[in-house]
GROMACS .gro file of C-alpha atoms in nm:
model
  453
    1TRP     CA    1   1.803  -1.066  -1.682
    2ALA     CA    2   1.713  -1.199  -1.339
    3THR     CA    3   1.343  -1.190  -1.253
    4SER     CA    4   1.373  -1.385  -0.926
    5SER     CA    5   1.687  -1.462  -0.730
    6ILE     CA    6   1.797  -1.634  -0.411
    7GLY     CA    7   2.104  -1.523  -0.218
    8VAL     CA    8   2.258  -1.518   0.127
    9GLY     CA    9   2.375  -1.213   0.317
   10ASN     CA   10   2.655  -1.247   0.571
   11GLY     CA   11   2.797  -0.935   0.732
   12ARG     CA   12   2.868  -0.696   0.447
   13ASP     CA   13   2.877  -0.968   0.181
   14LEU     CA   14   2.590  -1.076  -0.042
   15LYS     CA   15   2.622  -1.391  -0.250
   16LEU     CA   16   2.366  -1.483  -0.515
   17ILE     CA   17   2.305  -1.855  -0.559
   18GLU     CA   18   2.020  -1.911  -0.805
   19GLN     CA   19   1.809  -1.700  -1.036
   20LEU     CA   20   1.515  -1.719  -1.276
   21ASN     CA   21   1.557  -1.525  -1.598
   22PHE     CA   22   1.340  -1.308  -1.823
   23PRO     CA   23   1.086  -1.358  -1.977
   24HIS     CA   24   0.974  -1.600  -1.706
   25SER     CA   25   0.864  -1.368  -1.427
   26ILE     CA   26   0.609  -1.369  -1.145
   27GLY     CA   27   0.573  -0.993  -1.176
   28LEU     CA   28   0.512  -0.998  -1.551
   29LEU     CA   29   0.264  -1.283  -1.513
   30TYR     CA   30   0.072  -1.081  -1.254
   31SER     CA   31   0.094  -0.771  -1.472
   32ALA     CA   32  -0.055  -0.964  -1.765
   33PHE     CA   33  -0.366  -1.023  -1.557
   34THR     CA   34  -0.358  -0.662  -1.437
   35TYR     CA   35  -0.371  -0.557  -1.801
   36HIS     CA   36  -0.640  -0.807  -1.898
   37CYS     CA   37  -0.862  -0.694  -1.608
   38GLY     CA   38  -0.846  -0.335  -1.732
   39PHE     CA   39  -0.593  -0.182  -1.494
   40ARG     CA   40  -0.271  -0.003  -1.578
   41VAL     CA   41   0.044  -0.214  -1.580
   42ASN     CA   42   0.309  -0.119  -1.322
   43SER     CA   43   0.061   0.076  -1.113
   44GLY     CA   44  -0.265  -0.120  -1.106
   45GLU     CA   45  -0.135  -0.446  -0.962
   46TYR     CA   46  -0.243  -0.346  -0.610
   47LYS     CA   47  -0.594  -0.290  -0.747
   48LEU     CA   48  -0.596  -0.647  -0.873
   49MET     CA   49  -0.480  -0.764  -0.530
   50GLY     CA   50  -0.760  -0.564  -0.367
   51LEU     CA   51  -1.017  -0.708  -0.607
   52ALA     CA   52  -0.914  -1.072  -0.548
   53PRO     CA   53  -1.115  -1.136  -0.227
   54TYR     CA   54  -1.438  -1.063  -0.414
   55GLY     CA   55  -1.380  -1.354  -0.652
   56GLU     CA   56  -1.331  -1.729  -0.662
   57PRO     CA   57  -1.019  -1.908  -0.798
   58THR     CA   58  -1.215  -2.031  -1.099
   59TYR     CA   59  -0.922  -1.997  -1.339
   60LYS     CA   60  -0.641  -2.119  -1.115
   61ASP     CA   61  -0.618  -2.467  -1.265
   62LEU     CA   62  -0.637  -2.322  -1.616
   63ILE     CA   63  -0.345  -2.088  -1.542
   64LEU     CA   64  -0.133  -2.372  -1.405
   65ASP     CA   65  -0.230  -2.603  -1.689
   66LYS     CA   66  -0.186  -2.366  -1.984
   67LEU     CA   67   0.023  -2.064  -1.885
   68VAL     CA   68   0.264  -2.171  -1.611
   69ASP     CA   69   0.476  -2.485  -1.587
   70LEU     CA   70   0.548  -2.472  -1.213
   71HIS     CA   71   0.807  -2.693  -1.046
   72ASP     CA   72   0.840  -2.798  -0.681
   73ASP     CA   73   1.131  -2.558  -0.621
   74GLY     CA   74   0.923  -2.257  -0.729
   75SER     CA   75   1.093  -2.219  -1.065
   76PHE     CA   76   0.864  -2.206  -1.365
   77THR     CA   77   0.839  -2.132  -1.733
   78LEU     CA   78   0.565  -1.938  -1.904
   79ASP     CA   79   0.409  -2.043  -2.234
   80MET     CA   80   0.503  -1.725  -2.420
   81SER     CA   81   0.255  -1.796  -2.701
   82TYR     CA   82  -0.013  -1.642  -2.474
   83PHE     CA   83   0.176  -1.322  -2.398
   84GLY     CA   84   0.254  -1.015  -2.605
   85TYR     CA   85   0.514  -0.831  -2.397
   86LEU     CA   86   0.814  -0.972  -2.587
   87HIS     CA   87   0.716  -0.817  -2.919
   88SER     CA   88   0.435  -0.565  -2.866
   89MET     CA   89   0.306  -0.294  -2.636
   90LYS     CA   90   0.042  -0.528  -2.496
   91MET     CA   91   0.089  -0.778  -2.216
   92THR     CA   92  -0.142  -1.041  -2.364
   93ASN     CA   93  -0.266  -1.144  -2.708
   94ALA     CA   94  -0.563  -1.295  -2.890
   95LYS     CA   95  -0.470  -1.647  -2.778
   96PHE     CA   96  -0.486  -1.532  -2.416
   97ASP     CA   97  -0.826  -1.371  -2.484
   98LYS     CA   98  -0.956  -1.694  -2.634
   99LEU     CA   99  -0.829  -1.900  -2.340
  100PHE     CA  100  -1.020  -1.684  -2.091
  101GLY     CA  101  -1.325  -1.636  -2.307
  102ALA     CA  102  -1.317  -1.260  -2.366
  103PRO     CA  103  -1.087  -0.972  -2.459
  104ALA     CA  104  -0.931  -0.746  -2.201
  105ARG     CA  105  -1.175  -0.534  -2.000
  106PRO     CA  106  -1.180  -0.174  -2.125
  107PRO     CA  107  -1.033   0.057  -1.857
  108GLU     CA  108  -1.292   0.228  -1.635
  109SER     CA  109  -1.573  -0.001  -1.754
  110GLU     CA  110  -1.793  -0.191  -1.510
  111LEU     CA  111  -1.616  -0.466  -1.318
  112THR     CA  112  -1.776  -0.809  -1.352
  113LYS     CA  113  -1.749  -1.140  -1.170
  114ARG     CA  114  -1.508  -1.254  -1.439
  115GLU     CA  115  -1.248  -0.993  -1.341
  116MET     CA  116  -1.299  -1.074  -0.973
  117ASP     CA  117  -1.244  -1.444  -1.040
  118MET     CA  118  -0.939  -1.377  -1.257
  119ALA     CA  119  -0.791  -1.157  -0.983
  120ARG     CA  120  -0.848  -1.425  -0.719
  121SER     CA  121  -0.702  -1.694  -0.946
  122ILE     CA  122  -0.377  -1.517  -1.028
  123GLN     CA  123  -0.339  -1.409  -0.666
  124GLU     CA  124  -0.356  -1.770  -0.550
  125VAL     CA  125  -0.113  -1.881  -0.822
  126THR     CA  126   0.128  -1.608  -0.715
  127GLU     CA  127   0.107  -1.715  -0.352
  128GLU     CA  128   0.174  -2.077  -0.448
  129ILE     CA  129   0.483  -1.979  -0.648
  130VAL     CA  130   0.615  -1.761  -0.364
  131LEU     CA  131   0.563  -2.036  -0.105
  132LYS     CA  132   0.735  -2.299  -0.319
  133MET     CA  133   1.023  -2.064  -0.388
  134ALA     CA  134   1.053  -1.979  -0.017
  135HIS     CA  135   1.065  -2.345   0.088
  136HIS     CA  136   1.332  -2.410  -0.173
  137ALA     CA  137   1.535  -2.110  -0.055
  138ALA     CA  138   1.516  -2.225   0.306
  139LYS     CA  139   1.625  -2.579   0.213
  140LEU     CA  140   1.900  -2.451  -0.014
  141THR     CA  141   2.052  -2.208   0.236
  142GLY     CA  142   1.953  -2.339   0.579
  143GLU     CA  143   1.850  -1.985   0.674
  144THR     CA  144   1.558  -1.915   0.908
  145ARG     CA  145   1.522  -1.544   0.831
  146ALA     CA  146   1.435  -1.394   0.495
  147CYS     CA  147   1.461  -1.046   0.344
  148LEU     CA  148   1.236  -0.975   0.045
  149ALA     CA  149   1.257  -0.713  -0.226
  150GLY     CA  150   1.126  -0.668  -0.579
  151GLY     CA  151   0.784  -0.560  -0.697
  152VAL     CA  152   0.613  -0.887  -0.601
  153ALA     CA  153   0.731  -0.828  -0.243
  154LEU     CA  154   0.477  -0.542  -0.237
  155ASN     CA  155   0.202  -0.804  -0.253
  156CYS     CA  156   0.108  -0.783   0.114
  157VAL     CA  157  -0.144  -1.070   0.087
  158SER     CA  158   0.129  -1.304  -0.034
  159ASN     CA  159   0.363  -1.172   0.237
  160GLY     CA  160   0.108  -1.239   0.508
  161ARG     CA  161   0.060  -1.593   0.389
  162LEU     CA  162   0.437  -1.645   0.369
  163LEU     CA  163   0.469  -1.532   0.730
  164ARG     CA  164   0.190  -1.767   0.845
  165GLU     CA  165   0.267  -2.074   0.633
  166GLY     CA  166   0.623  -2.034   0.511
  167PRO     CA  167   0.947  -2.186   0.639
  168PHE     CA  168   1.096  -1.872   0.792
  169GLU     CA  169   1.085  -1.763   1.155
  170GLU     CA  170   1.113  -1.397   1.052
  171ILE     CA  171   1.072  -1.204   0.729
  172TRP     CA  172   1.164  -0.845   0.655
  173ILE     CA  173   1.050  -0.662   0.343
  174GLN     CA  174   1.220  -0.359   0.197
  175PRO     CA  175   0.964  -0.074   0.232
  176ALA     CA  176   1.047   0.050  -0.120
  177ALA     CA  177   1.047  -0.304  -0.256
  178GLY     CA  178   0.968  -0.205  -0.616
  179ASP     CA  179   1.213  -0.096  -0.883
  180ALA     CA  180   1.276   0.244  -0.725
  181GLY     CA  181   1.410   0.077  -0.411
  182GLY     CA  182   1.690  -0.073  -0.618
  183ALA     CA  183   1.865   0.259  -0.562
  184VAL     CA  184   1.918   0.157  -0.200
  185GLY     CA  185   2.061  -0.179  -0.301
  186ALA     CA  186   2.296  -0.020  -0.553
  187ALA     CA  187   2.424   0.229  -0.295
  188LEU     CA  188   2.472  -0.036  -0.026
  189TYR     CA  189   2.645  -0.271  -0.269
  190GLY     CA  190   2.885   0.001  -0.372
  191TRP     CA  191   2.956   0.105  -0.013
  192HIS     CA  192   2.995  -0.237   0.144
  193GLN     CA  193   3.113  -0.472  -0.130
  194VAL     CA  194   3.297  -0.250  -0.377
  195LEU     CA  195   3.450  -0.007  -0.124
  196GLU     CA  196   3.462  -0.274   0.149
  197HIS     CA  197   3.321  -0.065   0.434
  198GLU     CA  198   3.210  -0.275   0.727
  199ARG     CA  199   2.839  -0.313   0.802
  200THR     CA  200   2.717  -0.272   1.160
  201VAL     CA  201   2.377  -0.391   1.279
  202ASP     CA  202   2.236  -0.394   1.631
  203GLY     CA  203   2.003  -0.689   1.577
  204THR     CA  204   1.694  -0.507   1.701
  205THR     CA  205   1.603  -0.237   1.450
  206ASP     CA  206   1.643  -0.202   1.075
  207GLY     CA  207   1.839   0.072   0.909
  208MET     CA  208   1.546   0.224   0.723
  209SER     CA  209   1.452   0.446   1.020
  210GLY     CA  210   1.085   0.372   0.969
  211ALA     CA  211   1.134   0.474   0.603
  212TYR     CA  212   1.112   0.841   0.705
  213LEU     CA  213   1.404   0.934   0.483
  214GLY     CA  214   1.259   1.207   0.263
  215PRO     CA  215   1.251   1.587   0.287
  216ARG     CA  216   1.106   1.776   0.580
  217PHE     CA  217   1.005   2.141   0.624
  218SER     CA  218   1.056   2.354   0.933
  219ASP     CA  219   0.776   2.539   1.110
  220ASP     CA  220   0.932   2.865   0.992
  221GLU     CA  221   0.924   2.749   0.629
  222ILE     CA  222   0.561   2.636   0.658
  223ALA     CA  223   0.454   2.960   0.833
  224ARG     CA  224   0.622   3.167   0.562
  225TYR     CA  225   0.447   2.966   0.291
  226LEU     CA  226   0.106   3.008   0.456
  227ASP     CA  227   0.151   3.379   0.528
  228ASP     CA  228   0.285   3.460   0.182
  229ASN     CA  229  -0.026   3.304   0.026
  230GLY     CA  230  -0.278   3.439   0.274
  231TYR     CA  231  -0.398   3.097   0.390
  232ALA     CA  232  -0.585   3.086   0.721
  233TYR     CA  233  -0.446   2.869   1.001
  234THR     CA  234  -0.411   2.817   1.372
  235ARG     CA  235  -0.091   2.699   1.538
  236PHE     CA  236  -0.052   2.419   1.791
  237ALA     CA  237   0.146   2.494   2.104
  238ASP     CA  238   0.305   2.149   2.112
  239ASP     CA  239   0.276   1.790   1.990
  240GLN     CA  240   0.028   1.687   2.259
  241GLU     CA  241  -0.215   1.967   2.175
  242ARG     CA  242  -0.187   1.865   1.810
  243ALA     CA  243  -0.257   1.499   1.890
  244ASP     CA  244  -0.556   1.579   2.110
  245ARG     CA  245  -0.711   1.816   1.855
  246ILE     CA  246  -0.665   1.570   1.567
  247ALA     CA  247  -0.826   1.294   1.774
  248GLU     CA  248  -1.122   1.521   1.847
  249LEU     CA  249  -1.167   1.616   1.481
  250ILE     CA  250  -1.155   1.255   1.363
  251ASP     CA  251  -1.396   1.146   1.635
  252ASP     CA  252  -1.634   1.412   1.503
  253GLY     CA  253  -1.630   1.249   1.158
  254ASN     CA  254  -1.380   1.473   0.981
  255VAL     CA  255  -1.118   1.363   0.730
  256LEU     CA  256  -0.772   1.514   0.767
  257GLY     CA  257  -0.464   1.547   0.552
  258LEU     CA  258  -0.162   1.477   0.770
  259PHE     CA  259   0.176   1.626   0.681
  260LEU     CA  260   0.442   1.557   0.945
  261GLY     CA  261   0.822   1.558   0.950
  262ARG     CA  262   1.018   1.367   0.691
  263MET     CA  263   0.839   1.217   0.392
  264GLU     CA  264   0.823   0.838   0.364
  265PHE     CA  265   1.049   0.653   0.119
  266GLY     CA  266   0.852   0.402  -0.085
  267PRO     CA  267   0.495   0.358  -0.207
  268ARG     CA  268   0.325   0.341   0.134
  269ALA     CA  269   0.217   0.643   0.334
  270LEU     CA  270   0.318   0.577   0.694
  271GLY     CA  271   0.162   0.866   0.881
  272HIS     CA  272   0.382   1.150   0.758
  273ARG     CA  273   0.209   1.210   0.423
  274SER     CA  274  -0.126   1.047   0.496
  275ILE     CA  275  -0.499   1.107   0.484
  276ILE     CA  276  -0.656   0.983   0.806
  277GLY     CA  277  -1.009   0.912   0.925
  278ASP     CA  278  -1.221   0.712   1.168
  279PRO     CA  279  -1.211   0.335   1.101
  280ARG     CA  280  -1.527   0.280   1.309
  281SER     CA  281  -1.743   0.467   1.057
  282PRO     CA  282  -1.932   0.237   0.814
  283LYS     CA  283  -1.951   0.523   0.563
  284MET     CA  284  -1.589   0.632   0.575
  285GLN     CA  285  -1.455   0.391   0.311
  286SER     CA  286  -1.696   0.520   0.047
  287ILE     CA  287  -1.651   0.882   0.153
  288MET     CA  288  -1.273   0.865   0.126
  289ASN     CA  289  -1.269   0.659  -0.194
  290LEU     CA  290  -1.521   0.863  -0.390
  291LYS     CA  291  -1.491   1.216  -0.249
  292ILE     CA  292  -1.126   1.241  -0.156
  293LYS     CA  293  -0.916   0.979  -0.331
  294TYR     CA  294  -1.140   0.974  -0.644
  295ARG     CA  295  -1.074   0.604  -0.693
  296GLU     CA  296  -1.259   0.274  -0.728
  297SER     CA  297  -1.503   0.213  -0.446
  298PHE     CA  298  -1.403  -0.153  -0.398
  299ARG     CA  299  -1.052  -0.071  -0.279
  300PRO     CA  300  -0.994  -0.116   0.095
  301PHE     CA  301  -0.813   0.124   0.324
  302ALA     CA  302  -0.534   0.033   0.558
  303PRO     CA  303  -0.541   0.059   0.937
  304ALA     CA  304  -0.259   0.220   1.133
  305VAL     CA  305  -0.257   0.070   1.482
  306LEU     CA  306  -0.054   0.128   1.795
  307ALA     CA  307   0.215  -0.141   1.787
  308GLU     CA  308   0.145  -0.235   2.147
  309ARG     CA  309  -0.224  -0.294   2.067
  310ALA     CA  310  -0.192  -0.469   1.730
  311SER     CA  311  -0.234  -0.827   1.855
  312GLU     CA  312  -0.556  -0.728   2.037
  313TRP     CA  313  -0.719  -0.619   1.712
  314PHE     CA  314  -0.546  -0.833   1.447
  315ASP     CA  315  -0.417  -1.189   1.419
  316ILE     CA  316  -0.053  -1.089   1.411
  317ASP     CA  317   0.229  -1.128   1.659
  318VAL     CA  318   0.504  -0.938   1.476
  319GLU     CA  319   0.543  -0.573   1.387
  320SER     CA  320   0.449  -0.451   1.041
  321PRO     CA  321   0.587  -0.096   1.032
  322TYR     CA  322   0.590  -0.064   0.653
  323MET     CA  323   0.236  -0.183   0.574
  324MET     CA  324   0.373  -0.485   0.392
  325MET     CA  325   0.153  -0.762   0.533
  326THR     CA  326  -0.212  -0.844   0.568
  327ALA     CA  327  -0.361  -1.003   0.878
  328GLN     CA  328  -0.711  -1.101   0.977
  329VAL     CA  329  -0.907  -0.872   1.204
  330ALA     CA  330  -0.935  -1.056   1.537
  331GLN     CA  331  -1.260  -1.249   1.554
  332ALA     CA  332  -1.353  -1.076   1.878
  333HIS     CA  333  -1.412  -0.765   1.666
  334TRP     CA  334  -1.612  -0.933   1.385
  335VAL     CA  335  -1.972  -0.842   1.313
  336ASP     CA  336  -2.198  -1.075   1.114
  337PRO     CA  337  -2.297  -0.889   0.795
  338GLY     CA  338  -2.548  -1.156   0.693
  339GLU     CA  339  -2.578  -1.254   0.328
  340HIS     CA  340  -2.357  -1.035   0.114
  341SER     CA  341  -2.501  -0.851  -0.184
  342ASP     CA  342  -2.414  -0.943  -0.541
  343ASP     CA  343  -2.376  -0.572  -0.610
  344LEU     CA  344  -2.012  -0.477  -0.562
  345ARG     CA  345  -2.082  -0.133  -0.418
  346ALA     CA  346  -2.328  -0.269  -0.162
  347TRP     CA  347  -2.092  -0.555  -0.076
  348VAL     CA  348  -1.807  -0.314  -0.007
  349ASN     CA  349  -2.017  -0.115   0.239
  350GLU     CA  350  -2.140  -0.404   0.452
  351VAL     CA  351  -2.036  -0.377   0.816
  352ARG     CA  352  -1.829  -0.685   0.904
  353SER     CA  353  -1.628  -0.567   1.207
  354ASP     CA  354  -1.600  -0.297   1.472
  355ILE     CA  355  -1.364  -0.120   1.232
  356PRO     CA  356  -1.558  -0.155   0.904
  357ALA     CA  357  -1.371   0.111   0.710
  358VAL     CA  358  -1.047  -0.092   0.722
  359THR     CA  359  -1.189  -0.447   0.710
  360HIS     CA  360  -1.184  -0.610   0.368
  361VAL     CA  361  -1.455  -0.851   0.254
  362ASP     CA  362  -1.248  -1.150   0.374
  363HIS     CA  363  -1.189  -0.984   0.715
  364SER     CA  364  -0.830  -0.904   0.621
  365ALA     CA  365  -0.650  -0.575   0.665
  366ARG     CA  366  -0.317  -0.441   0.536
  367LEU     CA  367  -0.197  -0.298   0.862
  368GLN     CA  368   0.077  -0.064   0.974
  369THR     CA  369   0.199  -0.105   1.330
  370VAL     CA  370   0.316   0.229   1.472
  371SER     CA  371   0.577   0.237   1.746
  372ALA     CA  372   0.672   0.533   1.964
  373GLU     CA  373   1.037   0.475   1.873
  374GLN     CA  374   1.003   0.493   1.493
  375SER     CA  375   0.722   0.748   1.463
  376PRO     CA  376   0.661   0.937   1.788
  377GLU     CA  377   0.442   1.201   1.619
  378PHE     CA  378   0.201   0.957   1.456
  379HIS     CA  379   0.206   0.732   1.762
  380SER     CA  380   0.095   1.021   1.982
  381ILE     CA  381  -0.203   1.087   1.753
  382LEU     CA  382  -0.311   0.722   1.767
  383ALA     CA  383  -0.267   0.721   2.145
  384ALA     CA  384  -0.481   1.034   2.177
  385PHE     CA  385  -0.752   0.877   1.961
  386GLU     CA  386  -0.746   0.563   2.177
  387ALA     CA  387  -0.768   0.772   2.495
  388ARG     CA  388  -1.072   0.949   2.354
  389THR     CA  389  -1.254   0.656   2.188
  390GLY     CA  390  -1.102   0.330   2.310
  391CYS     CA  391  -0.994   0.250   1.953
  392PRO     CA  392  -0.615   0.251   1.887
  393ILE     CA  393  -0.660   0.254   1.509
  394LEU     CA  394  -0.694   0.513   1.234
  395ILE     CA  395  -0.755   0.484   0.862
  396ASN     CA  396  -0.426   0.560   0.690
  397THR     CA  397  -0.417   0.618   0.315
  398SER     CA  398  -0.164   0.802   0.107
  399PHE     CA  399  -0.197   1.179   0.076
  400ASN     CA  400  -0.275   1.205  -0.294
  401VAL     CA  401  -0.557   1.160  -0.539
  402ARG     CA  402  -0.576   0.877  -0.788
  403GLY     CA  403  -0.312   0.900  -1.056
  404GLU     CA  404  -0.090   1.150  -0.875
  405PRO     CA  405   0.216   1.092  -0.656
  406ILE     CA  406   0.207   1.129  -0.279
  407VAL     CA  407   0.244   1.493  -0.178
  408CYS     CA  408   0.593   1.605  -0.083
  409THR     CA  409   0.588   1.979  -0.008
  410PRO     CA  410   0.346   2.204   0.185
  411ASP     CA  411   0.228   2.342  -0.150
  412ASP     CA  412   0.156   1.991  -0.281
  413ALA     CA  413  -0.040   1.921   0.036
  414TYR     CA  414  -0.242   2.242   0.019
  415ARG     CA  415  -0.335   2.191  -0.347
  416CYS     CA  416  -0.452   1.834  -0.281
  417PHE     CA  417  -0.642   1.953   0.027
  418MET     CA  418  -0.829   2.220  -0.168
  419ARG     CA  419  -0.905   2.000  -0.468
  420THR     CA  420  -1.071   1.730  -0.259
  421GLU     CA  421  -1.336   1.716   0.012
  422MET     CA  422  -1.096   1.684   0.304
  423ASP     CA  423  -1.213   1.884   0.603
  424TYR     CA  424  -0.883   1.982   0.766
  425LEU     CA  425  -0.513   1.991   0.684
  426VAL     CA  426  -0.235   1.951   0.939
  427LEU     CA  427   0.101   2.091   0.825
  428ASP     CA  428   0.323   1.988   1.116
  429HIS     CA  429   0.220   2.235   1.389
  430PHE     CA  430  -0.036   2.425   1.179
  431LEU     CA  431  -0.405   2.342   1.137
  432LEU     CA  432  -0.603   2.460   0.836
  433GLU     CA  433  -0.982   2.436   0.815
  434LYS     CA  434  -1.127   2.403   0.465
  435ASN     CA  435  -1.412   2.649   0.526
  436ALA     CA  436  -1.171   2.919   0.645
  437GLN     CA  437  -0.958   2.920   0.329
  438PRO     CA  438  -0.979   3.183   0.056
  439ASP     CA  439  -1.169   3.096  -0.260
  440TRP     CA  440  -0.991   2.836  -0.467
  441ASP     CA  441  -1.010   2.823  -0.846
  442SER     CA  442  -0.963   2.457  -0.932
  443GLU     CA  443  -0.907   2.538  -1.301
  444ASP     CA  444  -0.620   2.774  -1.215
  445ASP     CA  445  -0.478   2.505  -0.990
  446TRP     CA  446  -0.500   2.247  -1.265
  447GLN     CA  447  -0.310   2.477  -1.499
  448SER     CA  448  -0.046   2.570  -1.244
  449SER     CA  449   0.017   2.209  -1.152
  450PHE     CA  450   0.176   2.160  -1.494
  451GLU     CA  451   0.396   2.471  -1.483
  452LEU     CA  452   0.768   2.433  -1.429
  453ASP     CA  453   0.939   2.671  -1.189
   0.00000   0.00000   0.00000
């Protein structure tokens, strides 16, 4: 029944100290606002987080006065008379609608200032709860380092604020922090605490191996797949030729699907199942949102940056390999956009930095730092792009379209490539150009995507 918990890890042992129980939950509170703002619960929370910087915290005091009884230690109770998730299929109810002056926004309808303000308000409430809870945990345990997991730990805005303002010298966030990542915890608990195997750490790197824990496909397997289907391709001689060619294509304004090595574990694409583009382009955010990802135009893209260059471009002095924190773009790279438009689409497309495609309206960015040790293939591509352009950053978004999972296999990647307006596809050491491919019947693809082998 735990919805939040505090514990201490020591060697192979994990001891839980305090917990908050259902139905009082930060995640469910945030999901209630996700639902009310017209997004899908358990998948649209990151949309709400992305919408928050467009709004003002107009409803923050109302939330804390009516919905949440928040205590200094971060514990809280919810007034369940405003929520429907205990007894219905809806997160909120008519009393909630009345409190905020309107019913839930119909999905896919026009976003208004009200939804922006509600998003900003619940985001700030969430951050306040997390900070209070963190200070209590630090006081309770005396620890100076924190590990975070759980769905709310995917809120990279809250994580960034915790790093800047919280009580901990270091924080580490499980890259699959949501419910699915509980599989890792269950396995480790069984191995170390039930079976009593010792746990060895070197103190410098985490055991997630950059989260590149999924399946990979050999060059022979990929070549056989391409040849069997008659798909046109060229083959790179080595990793450096691949990196240089990708850098050239991106510099020329192309958008590429990138399929390298082992698939990432968790919800973030980290350069192995990614769509990449030029962050310097003021048009690239709209192009990738509307023509490739088929998603809402207000949603920002994330920058992948060479780890050794991150502090030159962003206000961050720690690594963020799993794209779990936001940081401000360094002011040296800001551009004055002037007065912003009241029209959301125009506001999104204003140039506010030297890397406009990855700079949110509040000059924040959800960055991934890429090291040569954890991801040598992706690092070499970023290095080649920097050598060519002087910019050590690429747009990095997950290789999928809205509503579908991240691609896993070469066939997944090819289908997504052909169904969108990506220009090129890289399948490890193979390069595919869209214009060179055989005719593609999207209706046949749609049908076959639901067939079971």
